[in-house]
Amino acid sequence: MLFTNKKNSLFRRWNGPLTKDLLQKPAQYGLGKTPEKVTPDATTQSICGFCATGCNLKIHLKNGEAVNLSPETNYPVNMGMACPKGWEALSPLSSPDRATTPLLRNSHGEMEVSSWQNASQEFATRFKEIQSKYGKDSVAFISTGQIPFEEMGLLGAFAKFGMGVSHGDGNTRQCMATSVMAYKQSFGFDAPPYTYQDFEESDVLVFCGANPCIAHPIMWQRVVNNKRDPKIIVVDPRATETAQCATHHYPIKPKADLTLYYALAHCIVRDQRIDHSYLDQHTQGFEEFFEFLTDYAPEKIAPKTGLSVSQIEEFARLVSEPGKRVSFWWTMGINQSYEGVRSAQAIINLCLMTGNIGKPGTGANSITGQCNAMGSRLFSNTTNLLGGHDFKNDRHRQKIADILEIDVEKIPSENSWAYDQIIEGIGNDKIKGLWIIATNTAHSWINQKEFTEKLRSKLEFLVVQDMYATTETAQLADLILPAAGWGEKDGCFINSERRIGTIKAVKRPPGEALSDFRIFRLLAHAYGVGEMFRKWDTPEAVFQILKKCTKGQPCDITGIDSYKTLNKAGGIQWPFPVGTELRGSNQRRLFENGKFYHSNGKARFLFSAPAQKLAEEPCKDYPFILLTGRGTSSQWHTQTRTQSSDVLRKLYPHEVYVEMHPRDAEKIGIKDREKALISSRRGQIYAQVYLAPTMQEGQLFLPMHYREVNQLTHASFDPFSRQPSYKASAVNITAPLS
Ligand SMILES: Nc1nc2c(c(=O)[nH]1)N[C@H]1C(S)=C(S)[C@@H](COP(=O)(O)OP(=O)(O)OC[C@H]3O[C@@H](n4cnc5c(=O)[nH]c(N)nc54)[C@H](O)[C@@H]3O)O[C@H]1N2
Ligand SMILES: Nc1nc2c(c(=O)[nH]1)N[C@H]1C(S)=C(S)[C@@H](COP(=O)(O)OP(=O)(O)OC[C@H]3O[C@@H](n4cnc5c(=O)[nH]c(N)nc54)[C@H](O)[C@@H]3O)O[C@H]1N2
Ligand code: SF4
Ligand SMILES: [Mo]
């Protein structure tokens, strides 16, 4: 690894007096009121920093430092449970790979230790030079769903209103953009409607392209708690861990969801199982949808879906049985698709037409991925203006400008480019400076080779802000800013059911690493716009500012006084406007009154004809469809954190592996555990073959946690959400030459 060898000359240490000065007198450098402090209590609570389930962990402290943790029993989310990542959440903090000082690339291309003073000046000088040479918008940022929303808000405000940058996006584009767009168009606001209690109160749970046994294990525990003897339906090309626990598994052809859900809707209409009174009162556009469905008779559609006519008929009956509570849950099998938005809306349509929304155990429910993806949807200032507002709306811009006490002209009146457009901008020389925060783009972005080549050859200045200096992305950087991680800072996350909870500083960051919050303040100071953020001096002060931005919005949280209130309540779900009272179980779902957020209060039926072909069809040279996704519950994404836990490392294979059906392997002459070559139009990798009868023939599955995987993936995007389609690329697999 490039940066871990301390003897390496790259590690010439420079303990410039200014660094010490900066750490001792933080206020002078705009760092904020107090230095990172550790909670002195014997135990404290923190929301887990991995997935969006949002489990609450009790952290045990000795002399103010975390020594251990256990899941909180008295929290409405996890009720005393945690998955392996949660139990091991403290381990990644003491990894030897932690970035401990700023590192700056010198004129020989080597990384050199730098001081914060120097690094922040360099950040300002280099980005300003680029902006004056190529225009303000030649600098862009890519952020994350894995930092507190107070940090997201500060970052978004500094970049867009302080640096004058228009283009910023985040890894939530890879993940949740489809759900965001589907909800916005259908409901009038990005609003996942459910509460986790719905897992327990449903009679029929349908998991579409979701594998919660691996990806959201504690949500799955809530399903296991369901005492209504539910039917559990899984729609997934693979017989996943979740499918194996289900009562019904429909092994769909990849990307046939849209067609299948229209066929279900066709059957429901045909069998007169629609809820007319719900449709009349609370929806619009059903007549057009009704017409459209004529073409989706199961007899005609079945071959396209990979299911039989009787399977489709059975599925349709199960989800439309009168008097039954039906809930749909979807994740990346739907979102990561070139027609993801319409697929998600096809699910929403099924709920609307059967009246399965706004009641216990129902809902069109998108499950979120990262710990604070929901926070980024409201407060990252990327796709939306702070608080779920619209950059293009004059009234919204004025409202936010007034709250922040800034000139409205500072707020861009156009939407940012999406992630792929920013990358395209790098390719055609429109973006020359890039700042990447808390995402490992060079591993996780689609069609990786082309992308990293662009970063290397086109950018004049790349800044990476991460906990580790060893990530694939950090290795490309000109400047690395060492960040504190979960457990080393304060702030709030919002989980998948819209529950806001706090995280706490329970350990000191290593070396000179600073919380992202303080890094942003320092950089704002260096940029000469520190005054704009005078009031943003602690995470809780920013919470109060962001809270004001939600006033009158569907996500209004003006009724939450303070972090203390959040802690006492066991988290609070949005909305929570002034005057709201918490009811007994502290569980709330949306749309109980049938009112949606469009101006007429109605939800919309939205639909369009599915594509006739996959974005990249299998062919003679690349006859297999490559699926990618989560491998084990002990691996997190690009593994920067999970690989540093000795416990977790024992729980998953260390080398990249590919799952394939035994009959396919036999045809090609590949044996179990042999290394095979997998190739696509974009690259080739070796992977160990795991024979898996859970796979369909003609399909391969690669877990996304290995750095090689995105060398193969095909870059196609949903036209509405611009989310990449990671789960259907054409590839070939060949036996190793012996
Ligand atoms: N352990 C662990 N947990 C995680 C994460 C992690 O990295 N590790 N990441 C978190 C994040 S950010 C996210 S977004 C979530 C993701 O959570 P999930 O979406 O549940 O996980 P994936 O494995 O990406 O995809 C789910 C399933 O989609 C299926 N699929 C592929 N193509 C199709 C299709 O065309 N149609 C249908 N119906 N299904 C299809 C795949 O076979 C896979 O089983 O997990 C979160 N939780
Ligand atoms: N082929 C394929 N690719 C995929 C997917 C797939 O299913 N298939 N899924 C996509 C999805 S849904 C997602 S969400 C993305 C995830 O992709 P990434 O966001 O790239 O994955 P992570 O490994 O979570 O990267 C987070 C980075 O932030 C750093 N970090 C953690 N905490 C902090 C912090 O507090 N501050 C700072 N500054 N840094 C921190 C970590 O060290 C790590 O480098 O991957 C996408 N890529
Ligand atoms: S399920 Fe998610 S939130 Fe809960 S402990 Fe595991 S990773 Fe953390
Ligand atoms: Mo994600």
PDB file of C-alpha atoms and ligand atoms in Angstrom, residues 47-57 78 81-87 215-219 633 636, ligand 3:
ATOM      1  CA  ILE A  47     -26.841   5.290  15.741  1.00  0.00           C
ATOM      2  CA  CYS A  48     -24.797   2.713  13.817  1.00  0.00           C
ATOM      3  CA  GLY A  49     -22.718   4.175  10.996  1.00  0.00           C
ATOM      4  CA  PHE A  50     -23.156   1.453   8.416  1.00  0.00           C
ATOM      5  CA  CYS A  51     -26.567   0.700   6.966  1.00  0.00           C
ATOM      6  CA  ALA A  52     -29.791   2.688   6.914  1.00  0.00           C
ATOM      7  CA  THR A  53     -31.577   0.434   9.357  1.00  0.00           C
ATOM      8  CA  GLY A  54     -30.281   2.869  11.961  1.00  0.00           C
ATOM      9  CA  CYS A  55     -29.758   0.532  14.924  1.00  0.00           C
ATOM     10  CA  ASN A  56     -28.976   2.210  18.207  1.00  0.00           C
ATOM     11  CA  LEU A  57     -25.752   1.104  19.877  1.00  0.00           C
ATOM     12  CA  ASN A  78     -33.362  -2.711  16.741  1.00  0.00           C
ATOM     13  CA  MET A  81     -30.176  -6.485  18.129  1.00  0.00           C
ATOM     14  CA  ALA A  82     -27.228  -5.648  15.882  1.00  0.00           C
ATOM     15  CA  CYS A  83     -25.611  -7.372  12.929  1.00  0.00           C
ATOM     16  CA  PRO A  84     -21.868  -8.201  12.815  1.00  0.00           C
ATOM     17  CA  LYS A  85     -20.979  -4.769  11.419  1.00  0.00           C
ATOM     18  CA  GLY A  86     -22.759  -3.019  14.259  1.00  0.00           C
ATOM     19  CA  TRP A  87     -21.029  -5.137  16.891  1.00  0.00           C
ATOM     20  CA  ALA A 215     -28.099  -6.081   3.427  1.00  0.00           C
ATOM     21  CA  HIS A 216     -30.511  -5.115   6.232  1.00  0.00           C
ATOM     22  CA  PRO A 217     -30.326  -7.989   8.699  1.00  0.00           C
ATOM     23  CA  ILE A 218     -32.067  -6.191  11.543  1.00  0.00           C
ATOM     24  CA  MET A 219     -34.959  -5.114   9.320  1.00  0.00           C
ATOM     25  CA  SER A 633     -23.510  -9.035   6.010  1.00  0.00           C
ATOM     26  CA  TRP A 636     -19.467  -2.981   3.662  1.00  0.00           C
TER      27      TRP A 636
HETATM   28  S1  SF4 B   3     -28.329  -3.729  10.550  1.00  0.00           S
HETATM   29 FE1  SF4 B   3     -27.308  -1.909   9.769  1.00  0.00          FE
HETATM   30  S2  SF4 B   3     -27.622  -0.342  11.335  1.00  0.00           S
HETATM   31 FE2  SF4 B   3     -28.051  -2.345  12.279  1.00  0.00          FE
HETATM   32  S3  SF4 B   3     -26.136  -2.972  13.203  1.00  0.00           S
HETATM   33 FE3  SF4 B   3     -26.167  -3.851  11.147  1.00  0.00          FE
HETATM   34  S4  SF4 B   3     -25.129  -2.343   9.849  1.00  0.00           S
HETATM   35 FE4  SF4 B   3     -25.648  -1.324  11.777  1.00  0.00          FE
END
